[in-house]
CSV table of C-alpha atoms and ligand atoms in Angstrom, one decimal:
chain,number,residue,atom,x,y,z
X,995,MET,CA,6.6,-6.9,-19.9
X,996,VAL,CA,8.8,-9.5,-21.5
X,997,ASN,CA,11.6,-8.8,-24.0
X,998,ILE,CA,11.0,-11.4,-26.7
X,999,LEU,CA,13.3,-12.5,-29.5
X,1000,PHE,CA,11.0,-13.8,-32.3
X,1001,ILE,CA,12.3,-15.8,-35.1
X,1002,GLU,CA,9.5,-16.3,-37.9
X,1003,ASP,CA,9.9,-16.3,-41.7
X,1004,ASP,CA,6.3,-15.7,-42.6
X,1005,PRO,CA,5.8,-11.8,-42.8
X,1006,ALA,CA,2.1,-11.9,-42.2
X,1007,ILE,CA,2.3,-14.1,-39.2
X,1008,ALA,CA,5.3,-12.2,-37.9
X,1009,GLU,CA,3.4,-8.8,-38.2
X,1010,ALA,CA,0.3,-10.1,-36.7
X,1011,ILE,CA,1.9,-11.6,-33.6
X,1012,MET,CA,4.3,-8.7,-33.1
X,1013,LEU,CA,1.4,-6.2,-33.2
X,1014,GLY,CA,-0.6,-8.4,-30.6
X,1015,LEU,CA,2.4,-8.8,-28.3
X,1016,ASN,CA,3.2,-5.1,-28.5
X,1017,ARG,CA,-0.3,-4.3,-27.6
X,1018,LEU,CA,0.0,-6.5,-24.4
X,1019,GLY,CA,3.0,-4.5,-23.4
X,1020,HIS,CA,5.8,-6.8,-24.7
X,1021,ILE,CA,9.0,-5.7,-26.5
X,1022,VAL,CA,9.5,-7.8,-29.6
X,1023,SER,CA,12.7,-8.1,-31.7
X,1024,HIS,CA,12.0,-9.8,-35.0
X,1025,ARG,CA,14.4,-12.0,-37.2
X,1026,PRO,CA,13.2,-13.7,-40.4
X,1027,ASP,CA,15.3,-16.7,-40.0
X,1028,GLY,CA,18.1,-18.3,-37.8
X,1029,ASN,CA,20.8,-17.5,-40.2
X,1030,THR,CA,21.2,-13.8,-39.6
X,1031,ASP,CA,23.0,-12.8,-36.6
X,1032,PHE,CA,21.0,-12.7,-33.5
X,1033,ASP,CA,23.6,-12.8,-30.7
X,1034,ASP,CA,23.0,-9.3,-29.4
X,1035,ALA,CA,19.1,-9.8,-29.5
X,1036,LEU,CA,19.5,-13.0,-27.7
X,1037,LEU,CA,21.6,-11.4,-24.9
X,1038,ALA,CA,18.9,-8.6,-24.4
X,1039,ALA,CA,16.0,-11.0,-24.6
X,1040,ASP,CA,14.0,-12.7,-21.6
X,1041,LEU,CA,12.6,-15.3,-23.9
X,1042,VAL,CA,12.7,-16.7,-27.5
X,1043,LEU,CA,9.6,-17.5,-29.5
X,1044,LEU,CA,10.7,-19.8,-32.3
X,1045,ASP,CA,9.0,-20.9,-35.5
X,1046,LEU,CA,9.8,-24.5,-36.5
X,1047,GLY,CA,9.6,-24.3,-40.4
X,1048,LEU,CA,12.3,-21.8,-41.3
X,1049,PRO,CA,14.6,-21.4,-44.4
X,1050,GLY,CA,18.0,-22.7,-43.8
X,1051,ALA,CA,18.5,-24.0,-40.2
X,1052,ASP,CA,15.0,-25.1,-38.8
X,1053,GLY,CA,13.6,-24.3,-35.5
X,1054,TYR,CA,15.0,-27.6,-33.8
X,1055,GLU,CA,18.6,-26.8,-35.0
X,1056,ILE,CA,18.3,-23.2,-33.9
X,1057,CYS,CA,17.0,-24.3,-30.5
X,1058,ARG,CA,19.9,-26.6,-30.0
X,1059,ARG,CA,22.3,-23.9,-31.1
X,1060,ILE,CA,20.9,-21.4,-28.6
X,1061,ARG,CA,20.9,-24.1,-25.8
X,1062,THR,CA,24.7,-24.5,-26.3
X,1063,ARG,CA,25.1,-21.1,-24.9
X,1064,SER,CA,22.0,-20.0,-23.0
X,1065,ALA,CA,19.3,-21.3,-20.8
X,1066,ILE,CA,16.9,-18.6,-21.9
X,1067,PRO,CA,13.3,-19.8,-22.0
X,1068,ILE,CA,12.3,-20.9,-25.4
X,1069,ILE,CA,8.7,-21.4,-26.8
X,1070,ILE,CA,8.3,-23.2,-30.2
X,1071,LEU,CA,5.6,-22.0,-32.4
X,1072,THR,CA,4.5,-24.9,-34.7
X,1073,ALA,CA,1.9,-25.3,-37.4
X,1074,ARG,CA,2.2,-29.0,-36.6
X,1075,SER,CA,0.5,-30.5,-33.6
X,1076,ASP,CA,1.6,-34.1,-33.6
X,1077,ASP,CA,3.3,-35.5,-30.6
X,1078,ILE,CA,6.5,-36.4,-32.3
X,1079,ASP,CA,7.3,-32.8,-33.2
X,1080,THR,CA,6.4,-31.6,-29.8
X,1081,VAL,CA,8.7,-34.1,-28.0
X,1082,ALA,CA,11.5,-33.4,-30.7
X,1083,GLY,CA,11.1,-29.7,-29.9
X,1084,LEU,CA,11.3,-30.2,-26.1
X,1085,GLU,CA,14.3,-32.6,-26.5
X,1086,ALA,CA,16.0,-29.9,-28.5
X,1087,GLY,CA,15.8,-27.8,-25.4
X,1088,ALA,CA,12.5,-25.9,-25.7
X,1089,ASP,CA,10.4,-25.2,-22.6
X,1090,ASP,CA,7.0,-25.1,-24.3
X,1091,TYR,CA,5.2,-25.1,-27.6
X,1092,VAL,CA,2.2,-23.2,-29.0
X,1093,VAL,CA,0.3,-24.5,-32.1
X,1094,LYS,CA,-0.4,-21.9,-34.7
X,1095,PRO,CA,-2.6,-20.0,-35.4
X,1096,ALA,CA,-2.0,-18.7,-31.9
X,1097,SER,CA,-4.0,-15.7,-30.4
X,1098,PRO,CA,-1.9,-13.1,-28.7
X,1099,ARG,CA,-3.8,-13.7,-25.4
X,1100,VAL,CA,-2.9,-17.4,-25.5
X,1101,LEU,CA,0.8,-16.6,-26.3
X,1102,ASP,CA,0.9,-14.0,-23.6
X,1103,ALA,CA,-0.3,-16.5,-21.0
X,1104,ARG,CA,2.2,-19.1,-22.1
X,1105,ILE,CA,5.1,-16.6,-22.2
X,1106,LYS,CA,4.2,-15.4,-18.7
X,1107,ALA,CA,4.0,-18.9,-17.5
X,1108,VAL,CA,7.3,-20.1,-19.0
X,1109,VAL,CA,9.2,-17.0,-17.6
X,1110,ARG,CA,7.7,-17.4,-14.2
X,1111,ARG,CA,8.6,-21.2,-14.2
X,1112,SER,CA,12.2,-20.6,-15.4
X,1113,ALA,CA,12.8,-18.0,-12.6
X,1114,PRO,CA,15.8,-19.2,-10.6
X,1115,THR,CA,14.4,-21.3,-7.7
X,1116,THR,CA,17.1,-20.7,-5.2
X,1117,PRO,CA,16.0,-22.6,-2.1
X,1118,SER,CA,14.3,-20.1,0.2
X,1119,THR,CA,15.0,-21.7,3.5
X,1120,GLU,CA,12.5,-19.3,5.2
X,1121,THR,CA,9.4,-21.1,3.9
X,1122,LEU,CA,10.8,-24.6,4.1
X,1123,PRO,CA,11.6,-26.6,7.2
X,1124,ALA,CA,15.3,-26.5,8.2
X,1125,ALA,CA,15.5,-30.3,7.9
X,1126,GLU,CA,13.3,-32.9,6.1
X,1127,THR,CA,13.5,-36.8,5.9
X,1128,PHE,CA,12.7,-38.5,2.5
X,1129,GLY,CA,12.8,-42.1,3.1
X,1130,ASP,CA,16.3,-43.0,4.5
X,1131,LEU,CA,17.5,-39.6,3.3
X,1132,GLU,CA,17.9,-36.7,5.7
X,1133,VAL,CA,18.3,-33.3,4.2
X,1134,ASP,CA,19.4,-30.6,6.5
X,1135,ARG,CA,19.1,-27.2,4.7
X,1136,ALA,CA,20.5,-25.2,7.5
X,1137,SER,CA,23.8,-27.1,8.0
X,1138,LEU,CA,23.8,-28.3,4.3
X,1139,LYS,CA,24.4,-31.8,5.5
X,1140,ILE,CA,22.9,-34.9,3.9
X,1141,HIS,CA,22.6,-38.2,5.6
X,1142,LYS,CA,21.6,-41.5,4.2
X,1143,ALA,CA,20.7,-44.2,6.6
X,1144,GLY,CA,22.4,-42.2,9.3
X,1145,ALA,CA,25.7,-41.7,7.5
X,1146,GLN,CA,26.7,-38.3,6.3
X,1147,LEU,CA,27.3,-38.2,2.6
X,1148,THR,CA,30.2,-36.4,1.0
X,1149,LEU,CA,28.7,-34.2,-1.7
X,1150,THR,CA,30.1,-31.4,-3.9
X,1151,PRO,CA,28.4,-28.0,-3.6
X,1152,THR,CA,26.7,-28.5,-6.9
X,1153,GLU,CA,25.3,-31.8,-5.8
X,1154,ILE,CA,24.1,-30.2,-2.6
X,1155,ARG,CA,22.4,-27.4,-4.5
X,1156,LEU,CA,20.9,-30.0,-6.9
X,1157,ILE,CA,19.5,-32.0,-4.1
X,1158,LEU,CA,18.0,-28.9,-2.4
X,1159,ALA,CA,16.3,-27.8,-5.6
X,1160,LEU,CA,14.9,-31.3,-6.1
X,1161,THR,CA,13.7,-31.8,-2.5
X,1162,GLN,CA,12.0,-28.5,-2.3
X,1163,ASN,CA,9.8,-29.5,-5.1
X,1164,PRO,CA,9.0,-33.1,-4.3
X,1165,GLY,CA,6.7,-34.8,-6.9
X,1166,LEU,CA,7.1,-32.1,-9.5
X,1167,VAL,CA,9.1,-32.5,-12.8
X,1168,LEU,CA,11.8,-29.9,-13.0
X,1169,SER,CA,13.3,-29.2,-16.4
X,1170,ARG,CA,17.1,-29.3,-17.0
X,1171,GLN,CA,17.0,-25.6,-17.4
X,1172,GLN,CA,15.3,-25.1,-14.1
X,1173,LEU,CA,18.0,-27.3,-12.4
X,1174,LEU,CA,20.6,-25.5,-14.3
X,1175,SER,CA,19.6,-22.1,-12.9
X,1176,ALA,CA,18.9,-23.5,-9.4
X,1177,ALA,CA,22.1,-25.4,-9.0
X,1178,TRP,CA,24.7,-23.7,-11.1
X,1179,ASP,CA,25.7,-20.0,-11.4
X,1180,GLN,CA,22.8,-18.2,-12.8
X,1181,GLU,CA,25.0,-16.7,-15.5
X,1182,TYR,CA,26.1,-20.0,-16.5
X,1183,LEU,CA,25.6,-20.4,-20.3
X,1184,GLY,CA,26.2,-23.9,-21.0
X,1185,ASP,CA,25.2,-27.4,-22.1
X,1186,SER,CA,22.2,-28.6,-20.0
X,1187,ARG,CA,23.8,-32.2,-20.3
X,1188,ILE,CA,25.9,-31.2,-17.3
X,1189,VAL,CA,22.8,-31.6,-15.4
X,1190,ASP,CA,22.4,-35.2,-16.5
X,1191,ALA,CA,26.1,-35.9,-15.4
X,1192,ALA,CA,25.5,-34.3,-12.0
X,1193,VAL,CA,22.3,-36.3,-11.6
X,1194,GLN,CA,24.2,-39.5,-12.3
X,1195,ARG,CA,26.8,-38.6,-9.7
X,1196,LEU,CA,24.2,-37.8,-7.2
X,1197,ARG,CA,22.3,-40.9,-7.9
X,1198,SER,CA,25.5,-43.0,-7.2
X,1199,LYS,CA,25.6,-41.4,-3.7
X,1200,ILE,CA,21.9,-41.4,-2.7
X,1201,GLU,CA,20.3,-44.4,-4.4
X,1202,ASP,CA,20.4,-47.9,-3.2
X,1203,ASP,CA,20.8,-49.0,-6.8
X,1204,PRO,CA,21.7,-46.2,-9.2
X,1205,ALA,CA,20.5,-48.3,-12.1
X,1206,GLU,CA,17.0,-48.4,-10.7
X,1207,PRO,CA,16.7,-45.0,-9.1
X,1208,THR,CA,13.8,-44.5,-6.6
X,1209,PHE,CA,14.7,-41.1,-5.5
X,1210,ILE,CA,15.4,-39.2,-8.7
X,1211,GLU,CA,13.3,-40.2,-11.6
X,1212,THR,CA,14.1,-39.4,-15.3
X,1213,VAL,CA,11.1,-37.9,-17.1
X,1214,ARG,CA,12.1,-38.4,-20.7
X,1215,GLY,CA,12.0,-35.3,-22.8
X,1216,PHE,CA,11.5,-33.0,-19.8
X,1217,GLY,CA,13.9,-33.4,-16.9
X,1218,TYR,CA,13.8,-34.9,-13.4
X,1219,ARG,CA,11.4,-35.5,-10.6
X,1220,PHE,CA,12.1,-36.2,-6.9
X,1221,ASN,CA,9.9,-39.0,-6.1
X,1222,HIS,CA,9.7,-39.0,-2.3
X,1223,GLN,CA,7.5,-36.9,-0.2
X,1224,PRO,CA,9.0,-35.7,3.2
X,1225,ARG,CA,8.0,-37.8,6.3
G,356,CA,CA1,7.6,-20.8,-41.1
């Protein structure tokens, strides 16, 4: 059961989707546009389902507005399937998109996947080796010490949490939102650009050449990927 804030201006589409999602056990709170106040609904929600074409502020704008104060998962509902719209939506901070008309079953699967993915990935040291080596980088999860080429690095707690989150998922793209919930306070409602700034700082410490990073790769429009597998 997921608490969904659903922003959609077309009454027929809104009713059909709400009915379908209700039947699948979800609780849906509906708003016909992004201009009406939805702060309370946003606080109560687990996920936002957002139409792109809306009167007044469009879906991209609302997405950006939500992202300035919340890392809540956002799925964009779009009638347009071209790649430009998709990338623009993901850059505005959405986690996924579904093209209309969308069946409730398809929506349900995507909703569950996004909620699962955005669950805080606090490093669970029980299932991971206490220490791993990636290239010339040694990550000791037990002592929280990071060494590069044998020398211990001076990292802030945030930088340590960031590198733990990245290295526990080597080769996988992590969104800014996922890194935000993993490395910052879970309750932190803020601008995901702080992730970019922290990645830049971390790169200046772990990369041979921060301008040509080999450990932390930027995946445009999505987030970051740690590029080394453990030795
Ligand atoms: Ca619409």
